[in-house]
């Protein structure tokens, strides 16, 4: 596979951009090699600047559930651009997307548009603190909610002790109100709440973890979190930036037995344009400016260009048969990959919910951050590179999700399984 031009492009981009990329995971550090610079995308395929075509399972990290350059989304953007891209004043497009979200997501009665998932989670946490008058936040180890200072935290020494910064540049006291517990462990949440009596404003969680690979919640786990948080007046926040409109039109909360107080969205609701959103029950969201005293703002929040792309995407997803098709394609892929690892006697844990999936090179059941870490990431790197050479582009990290889109054909899935089988036979 010739990637001369990508290499040249990367050498140039590093002169002007940290690491040559505008988001760290794109620079292939986790898998080795140099990042590919993409020229174009169409449906399930992307083409890099050296002309190599790939079946794409990154989908821009989730947004492109319809596939690349979907005609409805492109037409919506082109049509809107002709009238101007942003006014800094209300447009009816914002109301139209908000109405689609309110009608789709059970927990959302009012929703505020922002420009990224990070803004959505940061703002939801601030609203929860303002609404409850409490400071502490419980987060789940291995769940990622964007680069919010308070959420870039790892577990402190005990359930009562505060979180510690998980990266440079975050002052210790910025995570001093953050408590970190394992995924799929409701008792740890109970103990942490008891040790921090009535100081906890909210618990934020990805209902299906999509930033340590893919990890579904244990049966009843989310319902337990709902019960525990309700008992203590703690707001339950589902970060559905990945799962929103991904695993169902109503998101993960419409598949499981727990309705949160607030939900964060992003990715798919922007149709590939920069959009995030946070919403929830009326009395909570009315604490947000200009009605309430929780301040949050954004120059390009709700801009018509991004709104029109999101509206086109959600209206397409609302059509009959969409999630059945996604389920069928993703199930075929997952079964093919499982057969391949079995056939070659490779220890693997395969996890999937709807059209988000990932398998780990481990013989453990992966149910939380700790078990996810038992995966052989060197083997994953070899697997990733082997697939790339065979025209299949998956996430350049074991701790991300793979995404099947509406544009992935049965033959794409068959080609992918054949490529994986070849790589796994050699790994
Ligand atoms: P953004 O600020 O990147 O739009 O969203 C942050 C975010 C919030 N919540 C969840 C559950 C997320 O997964 C994300 C961002 N996802 C990562 C990949 N898993 C985006 C890729 C990247 O960082 O470049």
Coordinates of C-alpha atoms and ligand atoms in Angstrom, one line a residue:
X1 CA 0.0 0.0 0.0
X2 CA 1.6 3.3 -1.1
X3 CA 1.1 6.1 1.4
X4 CA 3.9 8.4 0.2
X5 CA 1.6 11.4 -0.1
X6 CA 0.1 10.9 3.4
X7 CA 3.6 10.7 4.8
X8 CA 4.6 13.9 3.1
X9 CA 1.4 15.6 4.2
X10 CA 2.0 14.4 7.8
X11 CA 5.6 15.8 7.8
X12 CA 4.2 19.1 6.6
X13 CA 1.2 19.2 9.1
X14 CA 3.6 18.6 12.0
X15 CA 5.3 21.9 11.2
X16 CA 2.1 23.7 12.0
X17 CA -0.2 21.5 14.1
X18 CA 0.7 19.7 17.4
X19 CA 1.4 16.0 16.3
X20 CA 0.2 17.0 12.9
X21 CA -3.4 16.3 13.9
X22 CA -6.3 18.2 15.3
X23 CA -7.3 15.4 17.7
X24 CA -4.8 13.0 19.3
X25 CA -6.3 9.7 18.4
X26 CA -5.9 10.4 14.7
X27 CA -2.1 10.2 14.7
X28 CA -2.0 6.4 14.9
X29 CA 0.3 6.5 17.9
X30 CA -1.6 3.6 19.5
X31 CA -1.0 1.4 16.5
X32 CA 2.2 2.7 15.0
X33 CA 2.8 4.0 11.5
X34 CA 1.7 7.3 10.1
X35 CA -1.8 8.7 9.8
X36 CA -3.6 8.6 6.5
X37 CA -4.7 11.9 5.0
X38 CA -8.2 11.4 3.6
X39 CA -9.2 12.9 0.2
X40 CA -12.8 11.9 0.1
X41 CA -15.6 9.7 1.4
X42 CA -18.7 8.3 -0.2
X43 CA -21.1 5.9 1.4
X44 CA -19.1 3.2 3.3
X45 CA -15.8 4.1 1.6
X46 CA -13.0 6.6 2.1
X47 CA -10.1 7.3 -0.2
X48 CA -6.8 8.7 1.0
X49 CA -4.6 11.2 -0.8
X50 CA -2.5 8.3 -2.3
X51 CA -5.7 7.0 -3.9
X52 CA -6.1 4.0 -1.6
X53 CA -9.8 3.1 -0.9
X54 CA -11.0 1.6 2.4
X55 CA -14.2 0.3 3.8
X56 CA -14.6 2.7 6.7
X57 CA -15.7 1.6 10.2
X58 CA -14.5 4.8 12.0
X59 CA -17.3 6.9 10.5
X60 CA -15.6 10.1 11.8
X61 CA -15.8 8.4 15.3
X62 CA -19.6 7.8 15.0
X63 CA -21.4 10.7 13.3
X64 CA -21.7 9.2 9.9
X65 CA -24.3 6.6 10.6
X66 CA -25.7 7.3 7.1
X67 CA -22.3 6.9 5.4
X68 CA -20.1 9.6 3.9
X69 CA -21.6 12.4 1.7
X70 CA -25.2 11.2 2.0
X71 CA -27.1 13.0 -0.7
X72 CA -29.8 14.3 1.7
X73 CA -27.2 15.7 4.1
X74 CA -25.1 17.3 1.3
X75 CA -28.2 18.8 -0.3
X76 CA -29.3 20.2 3.1
X77 CA -25.9 21.8 3.7
X78 CA -25.7 23.2 0.1
X79 CA -29.2 24.6 0.3
X80 CA -28.7 26.3 3.6
X81 CA -25.2 27.7 2.7
X82 CA -26.8 29.6 -0.2
X83 CA -28.8 31.6 2.4
X84 CA -25.8 32.2 4.7
X85 CA -24.1 30.0 7.3
X86 CA -24.7 31.8 10.6
X87 CA -26.5 34.8 12.0
X88 CA -26.1 34.7 15.7
X89 CA -29.8 35.0 15.9
X90 CA -32.5 32.4 16.3
X91 CA -33.6 30.4 13.2
X92 CA -36.5 28.0 12.8
X93 CA -34.0 25.3 11.9
X94 CA -32.8 25.2 15.6
X95 CA -36.4 24.6 16.7
X96 CA -36.9 21.9 14.1
X97 CA -33.8 19.9 15.3
X98 CA -34.7 20.5 18.9
X99 CA -38.3 19.2 18.3
X100 CA -36.9 16.1 16.6
X101 CA -34.6 15.4 19.6
X102 CA -37.3 16.1 22.2
X103 CA -39.7 13.8 20.4
X104 CA -37.1 11.0 20.1
X105 CA -35.2 11.0 23.4
X106 CA -37.4 10.0 26.5
X107 CA -35.5 12.1 29.1
X108 CA -35.4 15.4 27.1
X109 CA -38.1 18.0 27.5
X110 CA -35.9 21.0 26.7
X111 CA -32.6 20.9 24.8
X112 CA -29.7 23.4 24.3
X113 CA -27.5 23.1 21.2
X114 CA -23.7 23.5 21.6
X115 CA -20.8 22.8 19.2
X116 CA -19.2 19.6 20.6
X117 CA -19.8 16.7 22.9
X118 CA -17.3 18.2 25.3
X119 CA -19.4 21.4 25.5
X120 CA -22.5 19.3 26.1
X121 CA -21.1 17.3 29.0
X122 CA -19.3 20.3 30.6
X123 CA -22.6 22.3 30.4
X124 CA -24.7 19.4 31.7
X125 CA -22.4 19.1 34.8
X126 CA -22.7 22.8 35.4
X127 CA -26.4 22.7 35.1
X128 CA -26.6 19.7 37.5
X129 CA -24.4 21.6 40.1
X130 CA -26.5 24.7 39.7
X131 CA -29.8 22.9 40.0
X132 CA -28.8 20.8 43.0
X133 CA -26.5 23.3 44.8
X134 CA -24.0 20.4 45.2
X135 CA -20.4 20.2 43.9
X136 CA -19.4 16.5 43.6
X137 CA -19.6 14.5 40.4
X138 CA -19.4 10.7 40.1
X139 CA -17.9 9.4 36.8
X140 CA -17.0 6.0 35.6
X141 CA -13.5 4.8 35.0
X142 CA -12.9 4.4 31.3
X143 CA -15.8 6.5 30.2
X144 CA -14.7 9.5 28.2
X145 CA -16.9 12.7 28.1
X146 CA -14.6 15.0 26.2
X147 CA -11.7 17.1 27.5
X148 CA -13.6 18.7 30.4
X149 CA -11.1 19.5 33.2
X150 CA -13.2 18.0 35.9
X151 CA -13.7 14.8 34.0
X152 CA -10.1 14.2 33.1
X153 CA -9.8 12.4 36.4
X154 CA -8.7 9.0 37.6
X155 CA -9.8 7.3 40.8
X156 CA -8.3 8.5 44.0
X157 CA -7.2 6.1 46.7
X158 CA -10.6 5.4 48.3
X159 CA -14.2 5.9 47.6
X160 CA -14.3 9.1 49.7
X161 CA -11.2 10.6 48.2
X162 CA -11.3 12.9 45.3
X163 CA -10.3 12.1 41.8
X164 CA -6.7 12.8 40.6
X165 CA -6.0 14.6 37.3
X166 CA -5.5 12.1 34.5
X167 CA -3.4 14.4 32.4
X168 CA -1.0 17.4 32.7
X169 CA -2.5 20.9 32.9
X170 CA -5.4 20.0 35.1
X171 CA -4.9 21.5 38.6
X172 CA -5.5 19.0 41.4
X173 CA -8.3 21.0 42.8
X174 CA -10.1 20.9 39.5
X175 CA -10.7 17.2 40.0
X176 CA -11.2 17.5 43.8
X177 CA -14.9 17.2 43.4
X178 CA -14.8 14.2 41.0
X179 CA -15.3 10.7 42.3
X180 CA -14.4 7.8 40.0
X181 CA -16.0 4.3 40.2
X182 CA -15.8 1.2 38.0
X183 CA -18.3 0.5 35.2
X184 CA -20.9 -2.2 35.9
X185 CA -20.5 -1.9 39.7
X186 CA -23.6 -0.4 41.4
X187 CA -22.3 -1.3 44.8
X188 CA -19.3 1.0 44.3
X189 CA -21.7 3.8 43.5
X190 CA -23.6 3.1 46.7
X191 CA -20.4 3.2 48.8
X192 CA -19.2 6.4 47.1
X193 CA -22.5 8.1 47.7
X194 CA -22.6 7.0 51.4
X195 CA -19.0 8.3 51.8
X196 CA -19.9 11.7 50.3
X197 CA -23.3 12.2 51.9
X198 CA -25.5 14.6 50.1
X199 CA -22.6 16.4 48.3
X200 CA -23.0 14.6 45.0
X201 CA -24.7 16.7 42.3
X202 CA -24.7 14.1 39.5
X203 CA -23.5 10.8 38.1
X204 CA -22.4 10.9 34.5
X205 CA -22.1 7.7 32.5
X206 CA -21.9 6.4 28.9
X207 CA -24.8 3.9 29.2
X208 CA -22.9 1.7 26.7
X209 CA -19.2 2.4 27.2
X210 CA -17.7 3.4 23.8
X211 CA -14.3 4.7 24.9
X212 CA -12.8 1.6 26.2
X213 CA -13.9 -0.4 23.2
X214 CA -17.5 -1.4 23.5
X215 CA -18.9 -2.5 26.8
X216 CA -22.6 -3.1 27.4
X217 CA -24.1 -2.5 30.8
X218 CA -24.9 -5.6 32.9
X219 CA -28.6 -6.5 33.0
X220 CA -30.2 -4.2 35.6
X221 CA -27.1 -2.0 36.1
X222 CA -28.6 1.2 34.7
X223 CA -31.9 0.6 36.5
X224 CA -29.9 0.3 39.8
X225 CA -28.1 3.5 39.1
X226 CA -31.4 5.2 38.4
X227 CA -32.8 3.9 41.7
X228 CA -29.8 4.8 43.8
X229 CA -29.4 8.3 42.3
X230 CA -33.1 9.0 42.7
X231 CA -33.0 8.0 46.4
X232 CA -30.3 10.6 47.0
X233 CA -31.5 13.5 44.9
X234 CA -28.6 13.0 42.5
X235 CA -29.1 13.8 38.9
X236 CA -28.4 10.9 36.5
X237 CA -26.7 12.1 33.3
X238 CA -26.4 9.8 30.3
X239 CA -23.6 10.8 28.0
X240 CA -25.2 9.6 24.7
X241 CA -22.8 11.5 22.4
X242 CA -22.0 8.1 20.8
X243 CA -25.1 6.0 21.6
X244 CA -27.7 8.8 20.8
X245 CA -29.5 7.8 17.6
X246 CA -26.8 5.1 17.2
X247 CA -28.2 2.1 19.0
X248 CA -31.8 3.2 18.6
X249 CA -33.7 6.3 17.4
X250 CA -34.3 7.1 21.1
X251 CA -30.7 6.2 22.1
X252 CA -29.5 3.7 24.7
X253 CA -32.1 5.0 27.2
X254 CA -34.8 3.7 24.9
X255 CA -33.2 0.2 24.9
X256 CA -32.6 -0.2 28.6
X257 CA -34.7 0.2 31.7
X258 CA -33.5 3.6 32.9
X259 CA -34.5 7.1 32.0
X260 CA -31.9 9.7 33.1
X261 CA -32.5 13.2 34.3
X262 CA -30.3 14.7 31.6
X263 CA -28.8 13.5 28.3
X264 CA -25.8 14.7 26.4
X265 CA -25.8 14.3 22.6
X266 CA -23.4 15.0 19.7
X267 CA -21.9 13.3 16.6
X268 CA -25.0 11.8 14.8
X269 CA -27.3 14.8 15.6
X270 CA -24.9 17.0 13.5
X271 CA -24.9 14.8 10.5
X272 CA -21.1 15.2 10.3
X273 CA -21.1 18.9 11.2
X274 CA -20.0 20.2 14.6
X275 CA -23.0 19.9 16.9
X276 CA -23.5 18.9 20.5
X277 CA -26.5 19.2 22.8
X278 CA -27.6 18.7 26.3
X279 CA -31.1 18.4 27.6
X280 CA -33.4 17.0 30.2
X281 CA -36.4 17.7 32.4
X282 CA -37.9 21.1 32.1
X283 CA -37.3 22.2 35.7
X284 CA -33.6 21.2 35.4
X285 CA -33.0 22.9 32.0
X286 CA -34.8 26.0 33.1
X287 CA -31.9 26.6 35.4
X288 CA -29.8 27.5 32.3
X289 CA -29.4 31.1 31.1
X290 CA -31.2 33.2 30.0
X291 CA -34.0 31.7 32.2
X292 CA -31.9 30.6 35.1
X293 CA -28.5 31.5 36.5
X294 CA -26.4 28.7 35.1
X295 CA -24.4 30.5 32.4
X296 CA -23.6 28.8 29.1
X297 CA -23.3 30.3 25.6
X298 CA -21.8 29.8 22.1
X299 CA -21.2 32.0 19.1
X300 CA -22.1 29.2 16.6
X301 CA -24.4 27.2 18.7
X302 CA -27.4 26.1 16.6
X303 CA -26.0 27.6 13.4
X304 CA -28.3 26.9 10.5
X305 CA -25.6 25.0 8.5
X306 CA -25.1 22.4 11.2
X307 CA -28.8 22.3 12.1
X308 CA -29.8 21.5 8.5
X309 CA -27.3 18.6 8.4
X310 CA -28.6 17.2 11.7
X311 CA -32.2 17.5 10.6
X312 CA -31.5 15.6 7.3
X313 CA -29.7 12.9 9.3
X314 CA -32.4 12.4 11.9
X315 CA -35.3 12.5 9.4
X316 CA -33.5 9.7 7.5
X317 CA -33.0 7.7 10.6
X318 CA -36.6 8.0 11.5
X319 CA -37.7 6.1 8.5
X320 CA -39.0 2.5 8.8
X321 CA -36.5 -0.3 8.7
X322 CA -33.4 1.8 9.3
X323 CA -32.3 0.2 12.6
X324 CA -33.3 -3.3 11.4
X325 CA -30.9 -2.8 8.5
X326 CA -28.1 -1.5 10.8
X327 CA -28.7 -4.5 13.1
X328 CA -28.5 -7.0 10.3
X329 CA -25.3 -5.7 8.8
X330 CA -23.6 -5.3 12.2
X331 CA -24.7 -8.8 13.4
X332 CA -23.3 -10.3 10.2
X333 CA -20.0 -8.5 10.7
X334 CA -19.8 -9.5 14.4
X335 CA -20.6 -13.2 13.6
X336 CA -18.0 -13.3 10.8
X337 CA -15.3 -11.8 13.1
X338 CA -16.2 -14.2 15.9
X339 CA -16.0 -17.2 13.6
X340 CA -12.6 -16.0 12.3
X341 CA -11.1 -15.7 15.8
X342 CA -12.6 -19.1 16.8
X343 CA -11.3 -20.7 13.6
X344 CA -7.8 -19.5 14.2
X345 CA -7.9 -20.3 18.0
X346 CA -7.4 -16.7 19.0
X347 CA -8.5 -15.6 22.5
X348 CA -11.0 -12.8 21.9
X349 CA -13.9 -11.1 23.6
X350 CA -16.5 -9.8 21.2
X351 CA -18.8 -7.0 22.4
X352 CA -21.6 -5.4 20.4
X353 CA -24.7 -3.3 20.9
X354 CA -26.6 -2.5 17.7
X355 CA -24.2 -1.0 15.1
X356 CA -21.3 -0.3 17.5
X357 CA -18.9 -3.2 18.1
X358 CA -15.4 -4.1 19.1
X359 CA -13.5 -7.2 19.9
X360 CA -10.5 -7.5 22.3
X361 CA -7.5 -9.8 22.2
X362 CA -8.1 -11.3 25.6
X363 CA -9.7 -14.4 27.0
X364 CA -11.4 -12.4 29.7
X365 CA -15.0 -11.2 29.5
X366 CA -14.5 -7.4 29.0
X367 CA -17.0 -5.7 31.4
X368 CA -15.1 -2.7 32.6
X369 CA -11.9 -0.6 32.2
X370 CA -9.8 -3.1 34.2
X371 CA -10.7 -6.1 32.0
X372 CA -10.5 -4.0 28.8
X373 CA -6.8 -3.3 29.7
X374 CA -6.1 -7.1 29.6
X375 CA -6.3 -6.9 25.8
X376 CA -3.1 -7.5 23.9
X377 CA -2.7 -4.1 22.3
X378 CA 0.4 -5.1 20.3
X379 CA -1.7 -7.8 18.7
X380 CA -4.4 -5.2 18.0
X381 CA -1.8 -3.0 16.3
X382 CA -0.9 -5.9 14.0
X383 CA -4.5 -6.6 13.3
X384 CA -5.2 -3.0 12.5
X385 CA -2.3 -2.7 10.1
X386 CA -3.2 -6.0 8.4
X387 CA -6.7 -4.8 7.8
X388 CA -5.5 -1.4 6.5
X389 CA -3.3 -3.2 3.9
X390 CA -6.4 -5.1 2.8
X391 CA -8.5 -2.0 2.4
X392 CA -10.4 -2.0 5.7
X393 CA -10.1 1.1 8.0
X394 CA -11.0 0.5 11.7
X395 CA -10.3 2.7 14.7
X396 CA -6.6 3.1 15.3
X397 CA -7.0 2.1 18.9
X398 CA -8.3 -0.9 20.8
X399 CA -10.1 1.4 23.1
X400 CA -12.5 2.8 20.6
X401 CA -15.7 1.5 18.9
X402 CA -16.3 0.3 15.4
X403 CA -19.4 1.6 13.6
X404 CA -21.5 0.1 10.8
X405 CA -23.5 2.6 8.7
X406 CA -26.6 2.4 6.6
X407 CA -24.3 2.5 3.6
X408 CA -22.3 -0.7 4.4
X409 CA -23.4 -3.3 1.9
X410 CA -23.5 -7.1 2.5
X411 CA -20.5 -7.4 0.2
X412 CA -18.6 -4.8 2.3
X413 CA -19.2 -7.0 5.3
X414 CA -18.2 -10.2 3.4
X415 CA -15.0 -8.4 2.2
X416 CA -14.2 -7.2 5.7
X417 CA -14.7 -10.7 7.2
X418 CA -12.4 -12.2 4.5
X419 CA -9.7 -9.6 5.2
X420 CA -10.0 -10.2 9.0
X421 CA -9.8 -13.9 8.5
X422 CA -6.6 -13.6 6.4
X423 CA -5.0 -11.3 9.0
X424 CA -6.0 -13.4 12.0
X425 CA -4.6 -16.5 10.3
X426 CA -1.2 -14.9 10.3
X427 CA -1.3 -13.0 13.6
Ligands
LIG1 P1 -16.3 15.9 21.2 O1 -15.9 17.1 22.1 O2 -15.1 15.2 20.7 O3 -17.3 16.3 20.1 O4 -17.1 14.9 22.1 C1 -16.5 14.4 23.3 C2 -17.2 13.1 23.7 C3 -18.1 13.1 24.7 N1 -18.7 11.9 25.0 C4 -18.4 10.7 24.4 C5 -19.1 9.5 24.9 C6 -17.4 10.7 23.4 O5 -17.1 9.5 22.8 C7 -16.8 11.9 23.0 C8 -15.7 11.9 21.9 N2 -15.4 10.7 21.3 C9 -14.1 10.6 20.8 C10 -13.8 9.1 20.3 N3 -14.4 8.1 21.1 C11 -13.9 11.5 19.6 C12 -12.7 11.3 18.8 C13 -11.6 12.2 19.1 O6 -11.4 12.5 20.3 O7 -10.9 12.7 18.1

